[in-house]
Amino acid sequence: MAKFASFGMLAAAATLAQATSLANMCTDTKAKATVPSTGLFPGIVTSVDVTANPVYNETVADEAYYPDATFDYCNVLLNFWLPAPEKFNNRWVSTGGFGFAINYETSMPGGFHVNFDDVFPLANGTSNLNALYMFGYQAHHEMSSIGKAFTRNSFDLDDSTKLYAYYQGCSEGGREGFSQVQRFPDEWDGAVIGAPALRYGQQQVYHLFPQVAEKTLNYTPPYCELEKIVSLTISACDVLDGKADGVIGRSDLCKLHFDFNPTVGEEYHCSSSEVPPNRAAQ
Ligand SMILES: [Ca+2]
C-alpha cells in the first residue's frame, strides 16, 4: 500500500469546495483528500485504507453513556465519526472503553470490541509490547491527533478557528483519560473521567478482597447492611475534604481519622426481600 503523500493531499484539499450536505461531504474522494498527513504517524494512514459513506437516521437508545438520539453521520473507515455539517459545533470528543477494550460501542455507537487480553501475550508466550503501549496510551493519542486533524480538514476549519476537544470515559475508559490528560494536556479543553481503573496490581486485589473476607469469615452481609456501613463512613468522612457535599474527596484522610469501632452494633433495617434466606432463618 502506498503512503499518502502530503503534497498530494494539500493539492487535492485546495480544490475541494465547502461541503454543504452530508452526501457531498461523505465520499471516498473527500475522505481520502482530507485524511491528515501531518507526519505524526507515518505509515499508519494510507489512501487505500480510507472509505466513507453517509448513514441516515441512525437510532441509539438505552446506552449507558450516550443519550437516546436519532441522527445522520458520515461513516469513515478508521472509526472517526463526523456529524452532518449543519450539526457540527467545532467540537471533538474522544471516548474510552471498558474492561480490556480501549474503546467500546456503548461509549459511542460504532465502537469496537477488541480486548487487550485477546492479543497479549503473543502466541509464543512473549510480551506483545506494541499492543501494551497502544493499550496504555498511544492508541488514544493517535486516534485523537489524527481524528482532530481529519475533522479540521473535513469541515474546512481555518487556522484561526478553534476546534474544542473533550474526553469522556469511565472505568478502563477513565484510566485512558488519565493517560491522555497526563501525557498530552494541551490536546484537551476538558475531560469527564469516571472511576478510573488505575493501579492494576492493587486494584485486582481490592476486587478480590471482599469475597476472600466473606469466605474466611463465613458471612455475607446483605445489601442493606453494606448501605449502612457506607452511610456511616460518608457521615464520618464527608467534611474531611472541606466540603459537606455527601462525597468523600479525601479517602486518605478518611483512612487516617475514621474510627469504625464505635459503629459496631449500630442498628440497621432490611426489608424481608433484602435478607438472604439463610440469614432470615437465623
Ligand atoms: Ca465532601
mmCIF file of C-alpha atoms and ligand atoms in Angstrom:
data_model
loop_
_atom_site.group_PDB
_atom_site.id
_atom_site.type_symbol
_atom_site.label_atom_id
_atom_site.label_comp_id
_atom_site.label_asym_id
_atom_site.label_seq_id
_atom_site.Cartn_x
_atom_site.Cartn_y
_atom_site.Cartn_z
ATOM 1 C CA MET A 1 0.000 0.000 0.000
ATOM 2 C CA ALA A 2 1.332 3.403 -0.957
ATOM 3 C CA LYS A 3 1.752 6.036 1.675
ATOM 4 C CA PHE A 4 -0.377 9.100 1.285
ATOM 5 C CA ALA A 5 1.889 11.935 0.165
ATOM 6 C CA SER A 6 1.414 15.228 1.970
ATOM 7 C CA PHE A 7 1.910 17.232 -1.224
ATOM 8 C CA GLY A 8 -0.866 15.306 -2.955
ATOM 9 C CA MET A 9 -3.218 15.763 -0.030
ATOM 10 C CA LEU A 10 -2.700 19.509 0.190
ATOM 11 C CA ALA A 11 -3.151 19.955 -3.537
ATOM 12 C CA ALA A 12 -6.332 17.916 -3.521
ATOM 13 C CA ALA A 13 -7.722 19.647 -0.436
ATOM 14 C CA ALA A 14 -7.248 23.039 -2.033
ATOM 15 C CA THR A 15 -9.576 22.067 -4.865
ATOM 16 C CA LEU A 16 -12.417 20.851 -2.645
ATOM 17 C CA ALA A 17 -15.436 23.086 -2.362
ATOM 18 C CA GLN A 18 -17.043 23.790 1.014
ATOM 19 C CA ALA A 19 -19.258 20.789 1.837
ATOM 20 C CA THR A 20 -22.889 21.774 2.130
ATOM 21 C CA SER A 21 -24.511 18.427 2.924
ATOM 22 C CA LEU A 22 -23.671 15.066 4.390
ATOM 23 C CA ALA A 23 -23.945 13.424 0.966
ATOM 24 C CA ASN A 24 -21.497 15.892 -0.559
ATOM 25 C CA MET A 25 -19.049 15.673 2.289
ATOM 26 C CA CYS A 26 -19.169 11.949 2.964
ATOM 27 C CA THR A 27 -17.491 10.388 -0.050
ATOM 28 C CA ASP A 28 -14.391 8.253 -0.516
ATOM 29 C CA THR A 29 -12.804 11.036 -2.544
ATOM 30 C CA LYS A 30 -13.349 13.683 0.121
ATOM 31 C CA ALA A 31 -12.225 11.360 2.916
ATOM 32 C CA LYS A 32 -9.024 10.377 1.105
ATOM 33 C CA ALA A 33 -8.301 14.016 0.336
ATOM 34 C CA THR A 34 -8.832 15.193 3.915
ATOM 35 C CA VAL A 35 -7.037 12.480 5.842
ATOM 36 C CA PRO A 36 -4.344 14.389 7.695
ATOM 37 C CA SER A 37 -0.839 13.882 6.511
ATOM 38 C CA THR A 38 0.853 15.595 9.398
ATOM 39 C CA GLY A 39 3.874 13.344 9.552
ATOM 40 C CA LEU A 40 2.951 12.415 13.104
ATOM 41 C CA PHE A 41 2.314 8.789 12.307
ATOM 42 C CA PRO A 42 3.970 7.897 9.011
ATOM 43 C CA GLY A 43 2.838 4.610 7.567
ATOM 44 C CA ILE A 44 -0.364 4.353 9.596
ATOM 45 C CA VAL A 45 -2.701 6.204 7.279
ATOM 46 C CA THR A 46 -2.785 5.110 3.663
ATOM 47 C CA SER A 47 -5.108 6.344 0.984
ATOM 48 C CA VAL A 48 -6.396 2.869 0.176
ATOM 49 C CA ASP A 49 -7.477 2.391 3.801
ATOM 50 C CA VAL A 50 -9.900 5.286 3.715
ATOM 51 C CA THR A 51 -13.531 4.902 2.727
ATOM 52 C CA ALA A 52 -16.603 6.936 3.615
ATOM 53 C CA ASN A 53 -20.351 6.568 3.275
ATOM 54 C CA PRO A 54 -23.280 8.543 4.702
ATOM 55 C CA VAL A 55 -25.609 6.851 7.202
ATOM 56 C CA TYR A 56 -29.052 8.326 7.824
ATOM 57 C CA ASN A 57 -31.482 8.043 10.717
ATOM 58 C CA GLU A 58 -29.211 6.015 12.978
ATOM 59 C CA THR A 59 -31.006 5.470 16.265
ATOM 60 C CA VAL A 60 -29.476 4.625 19.635
ATOM 61 C CA ALA A 61 -31.349 4.034 22.867
ATOM 62 C CA ASP A 62 -30.704 2.822 26.401
ATOM 63 C CA GLU A 63 -26.928 3.095 26.178
ATOM 64 C CA ALA A 64 -25.080 3.681 29.427
ATOM 65 C CA TYR A 65 -23.002 6.657 28.346
ATOM 66 C CA TYR A 66 -24.745 8.014 25.269
ATOM 67 C CA PRO A 67 -28.103 9.814 25.136
ATOM 68 C CA ASP A 68 -31.053 8.441 23.196
ATOM 69 C CA ALA A 69 -30.885 10.047 19.775
ATOM 70 C CA THR A 70 -31.569 9.725 16.055
ATOM 71 C CA PHE A 71 -29.004 11.327 13.776
ATOM 72 C CA ASP A 72 -27.159 11.225 10.471
ATOM 73 C CA TYR A 73 -23.425 10.741 10.252
ATOM 74 C CA CYS A 74 -20.562 10.094 7.895
ATOM 75 C CA ASN A 75 -19.084 6.627 8.428
ATOM 76 C CA VAL A 76 -15.344 6.878 7.776
ATOM 77 C CA LEU A 77 -13.265 3.734 7.888
ATOM 78 C CA LEU A 78 -10.802 4.361 10.742
ATOM 79 C CA ASN A 79 -13.812 4.726 13.036
ATOM 80 C CA PHE A 80 -13.865 8.515 13.083
ATOM 81 C CA TRP A 81 -17.400 9.853 13.090
ATOM 82 C CA LEU A 82 -18.317 13.159 11.504
ATOM 83 C CA PRO A 83 -21.643 14.848 12.143
ATOM 84 C CA ALA A 84 -23.649 16.388 9.341
ATOM 85 C CA PRO A 85 -22.115 19.825 8.574
ATOM 86 C CA GLU A 86 -25.155 21.746 9.811
ATOM 87 C CA LYS A 87 -24.863 19.973 13.186
ATOM 88 C CA PHE A 88 -21.117 20.496 13.613
ATOM 89 C CA ASN A 89 -20.284 22.777 16.557
ATOM 90 C CA ASN A 90 -16.496 22.795 16.386
ATOM 91 C CA ARG A 91 -16.308 20.019 18.952
ATOM 92 C CA TRP A 92 -14.281 16.810 19.054
ATOM 93 C CA VAL A 93 -14.833 14.053 21.601
ATOM 94 C CA SER A 94 -12.682 11.010 22.285
ATOM 95 C CA THR A 95 -14.391 8.167 24.124
ATOM 96 C CA GLY A 96 -12.864 5.423 26.231
ATOM 97 C CA GLY A 97 -13.703 1.755 26.709
ATOM 98 C CA PHE A 98 -14.409 -0.839 29.358
ATOM 99 C CA GLY A 99 -12.696 -3.950 30.686
ATOM 100 C CA PHE A 100 -9.654 -4.502 28.482
ATOM 101 C CA ALA A 101 -11.073 -2.672 25.449
ATOM 102 C CA ILE A 102 -9.733 0.815 24.748
ATOM 103 C CA ASN A 103 -12.969 1.721 23.004
ATOM 104 C CA TYR A 104 -16.452 0.240 23.124
ATOM 105 C CA GLU A 105 -19.709 0.773 21.321
ATOM 106 C CA THR A 106 -21.568 1.767 24.483
ATOM 107 C CA SER A 107 -19.233 4.776 24.685
ATOM 108 C CA MET A 108 -20.026 5.851 21.159
ATOM 109 C CA PRO A 109 -22.105 3.957 18.595
ATOM 110 C CA GLY A 110 -19.725 2.296 16.157
ATOM 111 C CA GLY A 111 -17.051 1.414 18.703
ATOM 112 C CA PHE A 112 -15.293 -1.914 18.635
ATOM 113 C CA HIS A 113 -14.719 -4.904 20.886
ATOM 114 C CA VAL A 114 -11.084 -5.927 20.577
ATOM 115 C CA ASN A 115 -9.735 -6.580 24.052
ATOM 116 C CA PHE A 116 -6.122 -6.256 25.116
ATOM 117 C CA ASP A 117 -6.096 -9.757 26.584
ATOM 118 C CA ASP A 118 -7.057 -11.108 23.139
ATOM 119 C CA VAL A 119 -3.656 -10.044 21.783
ATOM 120 C CA PHE A 120 -1.394 -10.244 24.819
ATOM 121 C CA PRO A 121 0.831 -12.174 25.188
ATOM 122 C CA LEU A 122 1.869 -13.343 21.750
ATOM 123 C CA ALA A 123 1.245 -16.940 20.682
ATOM 124 C CA ASN A 124 4.810 -17.874 21.605
ATOM 125 C CA GLY A 125 4.262 -16.584 25.143
ATOM 126 C CA THR A 126 6.372 -13.454 24.821
ATOM 127 C CA SER A 127 5.184 -9.951 25.573
ATOM 128 C CA ASN A 128 3.305 -8.083 22.846
ATOM 129 C CA LEU A 129 4.968 -4.770 23.643
ATOM 130 C CA ASN A 130 3.388 -2.912 20.750
ATOM 131 C CA ALA A 131 -0.094 -3.856 21.965
ATOM 132 C CA LEU A 132 0.913 -2.953 25.529
ATOM 133 C CA TYR A 133 1.965 0.586 24.626
ATOM 134 C CA MET A 134 -1.034 1.003 22.369
ATOM 135 C CA PHE A 135 -3.341 -0.108 25.167
ATOM 136 C CA GLY A 136 -1.511 2.031 27.706
ATOM 137 C CA TYR A 137 -1.797 5.403 25.985
ATOM 138 C CA GLN A 138 -0.538 5.522 22.394
ATOM 139 C CA ALA A 139 -3.661 4.339 20.523
ATOM 140 C CA HIS A 140 -5.838 7.049 22.052
ATOM 141 C CA HIS A 141 -3.216 9.672 21.343
ATOM 142 C CA GLU A 142 -3.096 8.634 17.698
ATOM 143 C CA MET A 143 -6.878 8.465 17.473
ATOM 144 C CA SER A 144 -7.337 11.981 18.823
ATOM 145 C CA SER A 145 -4.389 13.506 16.935
ATOM 146 C CA ILE A 146 -5.390 12.065 13.568
ATOM 147 C CA GLY A 147 -9.079 12.496 14.256
ATOM 148 C CA LYS A 148 -8.829 16.165 15.181
ATOM 149 C CA ALA A 149 -6.705 16.952 12.131
ATOM 150 C CA PHE A 150 -9.118 14.953 9.978
ATOM 151 C CA THR A 151 -12.047 16.878 11.464
ATOM 152 C CA ARG A 152 -10.418 20.238 10.760
ATOM 153 C CA ASN A 153 -9.830 19.229 7.157
ATOM 154 C CA SER A 154 -13.282 17.743 6.716
ATOM 155 C CA PHE A 155 -15.082 20.871 7.912
ATOM 156 C CA ASP A 156 -12.618 23.249 6.285
ATOM 157 C CA LEU A 157 -11.673 24.962 9.525
ATOM 158 C CA ASP A 158 -9.053 27.646 9.047
ATOM 159 C CA ASP A 159 -6.136 28.033 11.434
ATOM 160 C CA SER A 160 -7.843 30.790 13.410
ATOM 161 C CA THR A 161 -10.910 28.657 14.209
ATOM 162 C CA LYS A 162 -10.685 26.678 17.410
ATOM 163 C CA LEU A 163 -11.678 23.008 17.464
ATOM 164 C CA TYR A 164 -12.670 22.283 21.062
ATOM 165 C CA ALA A 165 -11.584 18.844 22.256
ATOM 166 C CA TYR A 166 -13.014 16.722 25.053
ATOM 167 C CA TYR A 167 -12.509 13.301 26.527
ATOM 168 C CA GLN A 168 -15.141 11.065 28.103
ATOM 169 C CA GLY A 169 -14.636 7.682 29.698
ATOM 170 C CA CYS A 170 -15.241 5.556 32.775
ATOM 171 C CA SER A 171 -13.503 2.554 34.343
ATOM 172 C CA GLU A 172 -10.873 1.423 31.807
ATOM 173 C CA GLY A 173 -12.000 4.467 29.839
ATOM 174 C CA GLY A 174 -11.245 6.532 32.935
ATOM 175 C CA ARG A 175 -7.733 5.126 33.116
ATOM 176 C CA GLU A 176 -7.270 6.013 29.454
ATOM 177 C CA GLY A 177 -8.495 9.523 30.208
ATOM 178 C CA PHE A 178 -5.801 9.961 32.845
ATOM 179 C CA SER A 179 -3.222 8.558 30.419
ATOM 180 C CA GLN A 180 -4.172 11.280 27.932
ATOM 181 C CA VAL A 181 -4.528 14.339 30.168
ATOM 182 C CA GLN A 182 -1.295 13.485 31.992
ATOM 183 C CA ARG A 183 0.794 12.966 28.859
ATOM 184 C CA PHE A 184 -0.924 15.278 26.385
ATOM 185 C CA PRO A 185 -2.680 18.005 28.419
ATOM 186 C CA ASP A 186 -2.540 20.532 25.584
ATOM 187 C CA GLU A 187 -4.778 18.280 23.483
ATOM 188 C CA TRP A 188 -7.836 18.793 25.654
ATOM 189 C CA ASP A 189 -10.208 21.551 26.703
ATOM 190 C CA GLY A 190 -11.976 19.295 29.159
ATOM 191 C CA ALA A 191 -12.331 15.716 30.317
ATOM 192 C CA VAL A 192 -15.105 13.795 32.072
ATOM 193 C CA ILE A 193 -13.344 10.897 33.758
ATOM 194 C CA GLY A 194 -15.201 8.453 35.979
ATOM 195 C CA ALA A 195 -13.970 5.646 38.235
ATOM 196 C CA PRO A 196 -10.534 5.341 36.595
ATOM 197 C CA ALA A 197 -9.204 1.778 36.767
ATOM 198 C CA LEU A 198 -5.755 2.850 37.921
ATOM 199 C CA ARG A 199 -3.019 0.857 39.658
ATOM 200 C CA TYR A 200 -3.873 -2.562 38.278
ATOM 201 C CA GLY A 201 -1.800 -4.507 40.802
ATOM 202 C CA GLN A 202 -3.631 -3.078 43.812
ATOM 203 C CA GLN A 203 -6.961 -2.810 42.029
ATOM 204 C CA GLN A 204 -7.314 -6.514 41.305
ATOM 205 C CA VAL A 205 -6.526 -7.350 44.931
ATOM 206 C CA TYR A 206 -9.192 -4.855 46.037
ATOM 207 C CA HIS A 207 -11.675 -6.572 43.742
ATOM 208 C CA LEU A 208 -10.939 -9.910 45.353
ATOM 209 C CA PHE A 209 -10.671 -8.813 48.983
ATOM 210 C CA PRO A 210 -14.403 -8.643 49.876
ATOM 211 C CA GLN A 211 -15.037 -12.148 48.597
ATOM 212 C CA VAL A 212 -11.997 -13.533 50.419
ATOM 213 C CA ALA A 213 -13.058 -11.807 53.656
ATOM 214 C CA GLU A 214 -16.626 -13.091 53.341
ATOM 215 C CA LYS A 215 -15.430 -16.624 52.636
ATOM 216 C CA THR A 216 -12.944 -16.538 55.504
ATOM 217 C CA LEU A 217 -15.494 -15.167 57.976
ATOM 218 C CA ASN A 218 -18.281 -17.310 56.517
ATOM 219 C CA TYR A 219 -20.545 -14.272 56.487
ATOM 220 C CA THR A 220 -22.040 -12.432 53.517
ATOM 221 C CA PRO A 221 -23.625 -9.160 54.600
ATOM 222 C CA PRO A 222 -26.932 -8.262 52.919
ATOM 223 C CA TYR A 223 -27.003 -5.140 50.767
ATOM 224 C CA CYS A 224 -28.875 -3.138 53.396
ATOM 225 C CA GLU A 225 -26.067 -3.777 55.903
ATOM 226 C CA LEU A 226 -23.463 -2.593 53.394
ATOM 227 C CA GLU A 227 -25.584 0.504 52.767
ATOM 228 C CA LYS A 228 -25.496 1.279 56.491
ATOM 229 C CA ILE A 229 -21.707 0.920 56.531
ATOM 230 C CA VAL A 230 -21.394 3.231 53.525
ATOM 231 C CA SER A 231 -23.737 5.755 55.125
ATOM 232 C CA LEU A 232 -21.775 5.799 58.403
ATOM 233 C CA THR A 233 -18.497 6.137 56.514
ATOM 234 C CA ILE A 234 -19.757 9.080 54.485
ATOM 235 C CA SER A 235 -21.098 10.761 57.610
ATOM 236 C CA ALA A 236 -17.724 10.456 59.306
ATOM 237 C CA CYS A 237 -15.531 11.445 56.357
ATOM 238 C CA ASP A 238 -17.541 13.809 54.161
ATOM 239 C CA VAL A 239 -16.310 17.035 55.793
ATOM 240 C CA LEU A 240 -12.671 15.946 55.933
ATOM 241 C CA ASP A 241 -12.215 17.256 52.381
ATOM 242 C CA GLY A 242 -13.536 20.663 53.440
ATOM 243 C CA LYS A 243 -16.991 20.418 51.910
ATOM 244 C CA ALA A 244 -20.115 18.721 53.263
ATOM 245 C CA ASP A 245 -21.494 17.520 49.952
ATOM 246 C CA GLY A 246 -22.041 13.808 50.549
ATOM 247 C CA VAL A 247 -18.855 12.934 48.692
ATOM 248 C CA ILE A 248 -15.655 11.661 50.271
ATOM 249 C CA GLY A 249 -12.987 13.575 48.377
ATOM 250 C CA ARG A 250 -10.115 12.633 50.707
ATOM 251 C CA SER A 251 -10.186 8.885 51.210
ATOM 252 C CA ASP A 252 -6.647 9.180 52.597
ATOM 253 C CA LEU A 253 -7.847 11.377 55.477
ATOM 254 C CA CYS A 254 -10.812 9.048 55.963
ATOM 255 C CA LYS A 255 -8.467 6.098 56.467
ATOM 256 C CA LEU A 256 -6.429 8.143 58.941
ATOM 257 C CA HIS A 257 -9.268 9.553 61.036
ATOM 258 C CA PHE A 258 -12.326 7.323 60.745
ATOM 259 C CA ASP A 259 -12.606 5.103 63.809
ATOM 260 C CA PHE A 260 -15.116 2.458 62.786
ATOM 261 C CA ASN A 261 -15.127 0.704 66.185
ATOM 262 C CA PRO A 262 -17.960 2.859 67.607
ATOM 263 C CA THR A 263 -20.133 1.876 64.640
ATOM 264 C CA VAL A 264 -20.128 -1.792 65.660
ATOM 265 C CA GLY A 265 -23.605 -2.612 66.914
ATOM 266 C CA GLU A 266 -25.325 0.246 65.083
ATOM 267 C CA GLU A 267 -28.856 -0.716 64.114
ATOM 268 C CA TYR A 268 -29.934 -1.017 60.523
ATOM 269 C CA HIS A 269 -33.080 -2.216 58.842
ATOM 270 C CA CYS A 270 -33.613 -4.554 55.929
ATOM 271 C CA SER A 271 -36.762 -5.412 54.067
ATOM 272 C CA SER A 272 -37.541 -9.116 54.012
ATOM 273 C CA SER A 273 -36.623 -9.282 50.330
ATOM 274 C CA GLU A 274 -33.150 -7.877 51.036
ATOM 275 C CA VAL A 275 -32.158 -10.590 53.525
ATOM 276 C CA PRO A 276 -30.846 -13.831 52.033
ATOM 277 C CA PRO A 277 -32.974 -16.824 53.083
ATOM 278 C CA ASN A 278 -30.138 -18.377 55.063
ATOM 279 C CA ARG A 279 -29.842 -15.169 57.135
ATOM 280 C CA ALA A 280 -33.570 -14.638 57.626
ATOM 281 C CA ALA A 281 -33.890 -18.129 59.110
ATOM 282 C CA GLN A 282 -31.293 -17.432 61.818
HETATM 283 CA CA CA B 1 -17.057 16.106 50.972
#
